[in-house]
Short mmCIF file of C-alpha atoms in Angstrom, two decimals:
data_model
loop_
_atom_site.label_atom_id
_atom_site.label_comp_id
_atom_site.label_asym_id
_atom_site.label_seq_id
_atom_site.Cartn_x
_atom_site.Cartn_y
_atom_site.Cartn_z
CA MET A 1 10.00 -11.99 -26.55
CA VAL A 2 13.62 -11.02 -25.98
CA SER A 3 16.01 -13.78 -26.97
CA GLY A 4 17.71 -15.45 -24.02
CA LEU A 5 15.51 -13.77 -21.40
CA THR A 6 12.83 -16.39 -20.89
CA ALA A 7 11.98 -17.27 -17.30
CA ARG A 8 13.83 -20.43 -16.32
CA GLY A 9 11.46 -23.39 -16.09
CA TYR A 10 8.47 -21.53 -17.49
CA PHE A 11 8.50 -22.44 -21.15
CA ASN A 12 8.82 -26.19 -20.60
CA GLY A 13 5.78 -27.44 -22.47
CA ARG A 14 5.16 -24.02 -24.03
CA PRO A 15 1.91 -23.00 -22.29
CA THR A 16 -0.51 -20.90 -24.28
CA PRO A 17 0.20 -17.18 -23.80
CA LEU A 18 -2.47 -15.28 -21.91
CA ARG A 19 -4.28 -12.05 -22.69
CA ILE A 20 -3.75 -10.09 -19.48
CA ALA A 21 -5.59 -6.89 -18.66
CA LEU A 22 -3.71 -4.51 -16.39
CA PHE A 23 -5.58 -2.63 -13.68
CA VAL A 24 -2.68 -0.44 -12.60
CA ALA A 25 -4.36 1.25 -9.57
CA CYS A 26 -5.03 4.98 -9.58
CA TYR A 27 -2.16 5.95 -7.27
CA ASN A 28 0.32 3.95 -9.35
CA ASP A 29 -0.98 5.59 -12.52
CA THR A 30 -0.64 9.04 -10.95
CA LEU A 31 2.49 8.76 -8.81
CA PHE A 32 4.36 5.58 -9.80
CA PRO A 33 3.89 4.98 -13.54
CA GLN A 34 7.20 3.10 -13.64
CA THR A 35 5.53 0.23 -11.79
CA GLY A 36 2.90 -0.25 -14.48
CA ILE A 37 5.59 -0.08 -17.14
CA ALA A 38 7.62 -2.75 -15.32
CA VAL A 39 4.62 -5.06 -15.01
CA THR A 40 3.83 -4.69 -18.69
CA GLU A 41 7.41 -5.24 -19.85
CA LEU A 42 7.88 -8.29 -17.65
CA LEU A 43 4.64 -9.99 -18.67
CA GLU A 44 5.35 -9.31 -22.34
CA ARG A 45 8.86 -10.71 -21.90
CA LEU A 46 7.25 -13.86 -20.55
CA GLY A 47 5.28 -14.15 -23.77
CA HIS A 48 1.89 -12.73 -22.79
CA THR A 49 -0.21 -9.94 -24.28
CA VAL A 50 -0.94 -7.02 -21.95
CA GLU A 51 -3.95 -4.78 -22.48
CA PHE A 52 -4.59 -1.50 -20.67
CA PRO A 53 -8.18 -0.24 -20.69
CA LEU A 54 -7.72 3.52 -20.84
CA ALA A 55 -11.04 4.31 -19.14
CA GLN A 56 -10.06 2.62 -15.87
CA THR A 57 -10.11 4.74 -12.73
CA CYS A 58 -10.13 3.67 -9.06
CA CYS A 59 -11.13 0.47 -7.26
CA GLY A 60 -13.16 2.54 -4.79
CA GLN A 61 -11.23 1.59 -1.68
CA MET A 62 -10.57 5.13 -0.49
CA HIS A 63 -14.23 6.01 -0.74
CA TYR A 64 -15.49 2.81 0.84
CA ASN A 65 -13.03 2.78 3.75
CA THR A 66 -13.85 6.40 4.54
CA GLY A 67 -17.57 5.66 4.78
CA TYR A 68 -18.62 6.92 1.35
CA HIS A 69 -20.14 3.60 0.33
CA GLY A 70 -22.50 5.08 -2.22
CA GLU A 71 -19.68 6.86 -3.99
CA ALA A 72 -17.80 3.56 -4.33
CA VAL A 73 -20.64 1.87 -6.24
CA PRO A 74 -20.05 3.58 -9.64
CA LEU A 75 -16.38 2.61 -9.40
CA VAL A 76 -17.27 -1.03 -8.85
CA ARG A 77 -19.59 -0.88 -11.84
CA ARG A 78 -16.87 0.77 -13.95
CA PHE A 79 -14.35 -1.92 -13.04
CA VAL A 80 -16.78 -4.70 -13.96
CA GLU A 81 -17.75 -2.96 -17.20
CA LEU A 82 -14.15 -2.57 -18.33
CA PHE A 83 -12.78 -5.94 -17.24
CA ARG A 84 -15.73 -8.36 -17.52
CA ASP A 85 -14.33 -9.88 -20.73
CA ALA A 86 -10.70 -10.07 -19.58
CA GLU A 87 -9.09 -13.48 -19.64
CA THR A 88 -6.95 -12.52 -16.65
CA VAL A 89 -6.60 -9.28 -14.69
CA CYS A 90 -3.29 -8.25 -13.11
CA VAL A 91 -3.23 -5.69 -10.29
CA PRO A 92 0.16 -4.51 -8.90
CA SER A 93 -1.49 -3.50 -5.62
CA ALA A 94 -2.48 -5.95 -2.89
CA SER A 95 -4.56 -3.19 -1.35
CA CYS A 96 -6.80 -2.88 -4.41
CA VAL A 97 -7.21 -6.65 -4.79
CA ALA A 98 -8.17 -6.88 -1.12
CA MET A 99 -10.84 -4.25 -1.69
CA MET A 100 -12.24 -6.23 -4.58
CA ARG A 101 -12.27 -9.61 -2.87
CA GLU A 102 -13.51 -8.41 0.49
CA HIS A 103 -16.10 -5.83 -0.49
CA TYR A 104 -17.27 -6.03 -4.11
CA GLU A 105 -19.77 -8.82 -3.49
CA LEU A 106 -21.07 -7.06 -0.39
CA ILE A 107 -21.49 -3.82 -2.33
CA ALA A 108 -23.45 -5.63 -5.06
CA ARG A 109 -25.67 -7.31 -2.46
CA ASN A 110 -26.30 -4.02 -0.68
CA GLU A 111 -27.31 -2.50 -4.01
CA ASP A 112 -29.77 -5.38 -4.43
CA ASP A 113 -28.41 -5.84 -7.94
CA PRO A 114 -28.36 -9.55 -8.91
CA ARG A 115 -26.78 -8.83 -12.28
CA LEU A 116 -23.89 -6.86 -10.74
CA LEU A 117 -23.43 -9.58 -8.13
CA ALA A 118 -23.26 -12.28 -10.77
CA GLU A 119 -20.75 -10.31 -12.82
CA VAL A 120 -18.58 -9.62 -9.78
CA GLN A 121 -18.62 -13.30 -8.82
CA ALA A 122 -17.68 -14.31 -12.36
CA LEU A 123 -14.87 -11.77 -12.62
CA LEU A 124 -13.12 -11.98 -9.24
CA PRO A 125 -11.57 -15.47 -9.78
CA ARG A 126 -9.72 -13.98 -12.75
CA VAL A 127 -8.27 -11.06 -10.74
CA PHE A 128 -4.75 -11.55 -9.37
CA GLU A 129 -2.30 -9.46 -7.40
CA PHE A 130 0.98 -9.30 -9.36
CA SER A 131 3.03 -11.81 -7.32
CA GLU A 132 0.02 -14.15 -7.18
CA LEU A 133 -0.30 -13.99 -10.94
CA LEU A 134 3.32 -14.98 -11.47
CA THR A 135 3.55 -17.76 -8.91
CA LYS A 136 0.03 -19.23 -8.82
CA LYS A 137 -1.43 -18.58 -12.26
CA LEU A 138 1.65 -18.52 -14.49
CA LYS A 139 3.65 -20.93 -12.28
CA VAL A 140 6.77 -18.74 -12.51
CA THR A 141 9.24 -18.44 -9.66
CA ASP A 142 12.33 -17.27 -11.56
CA VAL A 143 11.78 -14.51 -14.13
CA GLY A 144 15.46 -14.19 -15.02
CA ALA A 145 15.94 -10.89 -13.19
CA HIS A 146 19.28 -9.39 -12.15
CA PHE A 147 19.38 -6.89 -9.28
CA PRO A 148 22.77 -6.70 -7.50
CA HIS A 149 21.64 -5.03 -4.28
CA SER A 150 20.72 -5.93 -0.73
CA VAL A 151 16.93 -5.88 -0.36
CA THR A 152 14.49 -6.20 2.51
CA TYR A 153 10.82 -6.99 2.00
CA HIS A 154 7.93 -5.24 3.76
CA PRO A 155 4.70 -7.28 3.59
CA SER A 156 1.77 -4.89 3.47
CA CYS A 157 -1.16 -5.45 5.83
CA HIS A 158 -3.58 -6.11 2.97
CA SER A 159 -1.31 -8.70 1.37
CA LEU A 160 -0.81 -10.54 4.66
CA ARG A 161 -4.10 -10.24 6.45
CA MET A 162 -6.63 -10.10 3.63
CA LEU A 163 -4.97 -11.96 0.73
CA ASN A 164 -2.77 -14.32 2.78
CA ILE A 165 0.19 -13.64 0.49
CA ARG A 166 3.28 -14.64 2.41
CA GLU A 167 5.90 -16.71 0.59
CA GLU A 168 5.10 -15.77 -3.01
CA PRO A 169 7.05 -12.47 -3.08
CA LEU A 170 9.93 -13.95 -1.11
CA THR A 171 10.19 -16.89 -3.50
CA LEU A 172 10.38 -14.50 -6.44
CA LEU A 173 12.99 -12.31 -4.76
CA ARG A 174 15.20 -15.24 -3.74
CA ALA A 175 15.44 -16.28 -7.40
CA VAL A 176 16.77 -12.87 -8.54
CA ASP A 177 20.41 -13.03 -9.60
CA GLY A 178 22.70 -10.88 -7.44
CA LEU A 179 19.99 -9.96 -4.93
CA ASN A 180 20.82 -10.35 -1.25
CA LEU A 181 17.50 -10.76 0.58
CA ILE A 182 17.65 -9.62 4.21
CA GLU A 183 14.95 -10.46 6.72
CA LEU A 184 13.08 -7.40 8.00
CA PRO A 185 12.68 -7.46 11.81
CA ASN A 186 9.05 -7.43 12.94
CA ARG A 187 8.15 -7.56 9.27
CA GLU A 188 4.43 -8.20 9.88
CA GLN A 189 4.08 -4.92 11.76
CA CYS A 190 2.14 -2.21 9.91
CA CYS A 191 4.05 0.75 8.47
CA GLY A 192 1.37 3.13 9.75
CA PHE A 193 -0.01 4.31 6.44
CA GLY A 194 -3.42 2.72 5.98
CA GLY A 195 -4.56 5.33 3.47
CA THR A 196 -6.66 7.94 5.26
CA PHE A 197 -5.64 6.38 8.60
CA ALA A 198 -2.36 8.30 8.36
CA VAL A 199 -4.34 11.55 8.06
CA LYS A 200 -7.01 10.86 10.66
CA ASN A 201 -4.63 9.30 13.20
CA MET A 202 -1.43 11.18 12.49
CA ASP A 203 0.27 10.68 15.86
CA VAL A 204 -0.36 6.94 15.94
CA SER A 205 0.69 6.60 12.29
CA THR A 206 3.90 8.53 12.92
CA ALA A 207 4.79 6.31 15.87
CA MET A 208 4.20 3.17 13.81
CA LEU A 209 6.31 4.54 10.98
CA ALA A 210 9.15 5.31 13.40
CA GLU A 211 9.25 1.66 14.43
CA LYS A 212 9.18 0.49 10.82
CA LYS A 213 12.00 2.87 9.87
CA ALA A 214 14.14 1.54 12.73
CA CYS A 215 13.63 -2.01 11.51
CA VAL A 216 14.56 -1.05 7.95
CA ILE A 217 17.73 0.72 9.09
CA GLU A 218 18.68 -2.29 11.20
CA THR A 219 18.85 -4.48 8.09
CA LYS A 220 21.43 -2.19 6.42
CA ALA A 221 19.68 -3.00 3.13
CA ASP A 222 20.05 -0.77 0.07
CA VAL A 223 16.40 -1.17 -0.93
CA VAL A 224 13.01 -1.77 0.67
CA THR A 225 10.46 -3.50 -1.55
CA SER A 226 6.79 -4.38 -1.21
CA LEU A 227 3.69 -5.27 -3.22
CA ASP A 228 2.16 -1.87 -2.48
CA ASN A 229 3.58 1.49 -3.48
CA SER A 230 1.31 3.11 -0.91
CA CYS A 231 3.32 1.53 1.91
CA LEU A 232 6.59 2.27 0.14
CA MET A 233 5.59 5.92 -0.29
CA ASN A 234 5.02 6.20 3.45
CA ILE A 235 8.25 4.40 4.36
CA TRP A 236 10.31 6.41 1.87
CA GLY A 237 8.88 9.67 3.18
CA GLY A 238 10.03 8.85 6.69
CA LEU A 239 13.44 7.64 5.59
CA HIS A 240 13.96 10.62 3.30
CA ARG A 241 13.14 13.09 6.06
CA ASP A 242 15.75 11.36 8.22
CA GLY A 243 18.37 11.73 5.49
CA SER A 244 18.56 7.98 4.82
CA SER A 245 19.87 6.75 1.46
CA VAL A 246 17.69 3.62 1.51
CA ARG A 247 15.55 3.41 -1.63
CA THR A 248 12.04 2.02 -2.02
CA VAL A 249 11.30 -0.02 -5.16
CA HIS A 250 8.13 -1.92 -6.05
CA ILE A 251 8.75 -5.65 -6.50
CA ALA A 252 7.67 -5.48 -10.15
CA GLU A 253 10.51 -3.08 -10.91
CA ILE A 254 13.04 -5.40 -9.28
CA LEU A 255 11.72 -8.41 -11.18
CA ASN A 256 11.83 -6.46 -14.45
CA SER A 257 15.47 -5.55 -13.92
CA VAL A 258 17.43 -7.66 -16.39
CA LYS A 259 21.17 -7.65 -16.93
CA GLY A 260 22.08 -6.15 -20.29
CA LEU A 261 18.89 -4.11 -20.63
CA ALA A 262 18.41 -0.46 -19.74
CA GLY A 263 17.95 -0.15 -15.99
CA GLY A 264 19.00 -3.75 -15.43
CA ASN A 265 21.66 -2.84 -12.91
CA ALA A 266 19.75 -0.02 -11.24
#
């Protein structure tokens, strides 16, 4: 704990700290390690213990969505093996959580593996997307963050359509000191990424991204945030190629930005 940096309203009653296992997502681990660091620092600042199983790999979404269902099975088994004993699992990727909730049981059933099915069913209720974990499990809406910038929020398709996460990220952002939250026009419209969709359907993806970029520019925001770095990577690529100065920042990094600490005024 850092003195004076407790989340307002959270420590009333002093709830028992949790042991939280972090499944960081393979693309975050490879391309956006700062997101995993932000999640860990924030949860520890809130008084919880964060564990990181080093043998974790991928949730299997890329394989499964591309038709390689058999190749996804070992990844499901690996996830269950590594996280079966976790008290709570935090995943800073709505896309990965959607894969788990929508397909893991089906994969276990298709494998005709009752033991795997039982373990998946026992584990999934303890798996939370990052903003879900804060607002629904930990009952936190104000983490004491300070981020003096104008920000617009892009809700990823998986968070909206598969996890039904709508107000949770906005509630967290509205509580950030100094943050000016600007509504994103047509915010529920896809950014065009969709993983391998952007490769297989390049022209359609590019057209969708063009519309999303126009909406972002219209807000005049300094920063675009989301629950998924995959979307932000796609949006930033388009903005960067256009010479835009708009930054993309995962919501965990905004919420971990605290006045007086390194990076707190980034």
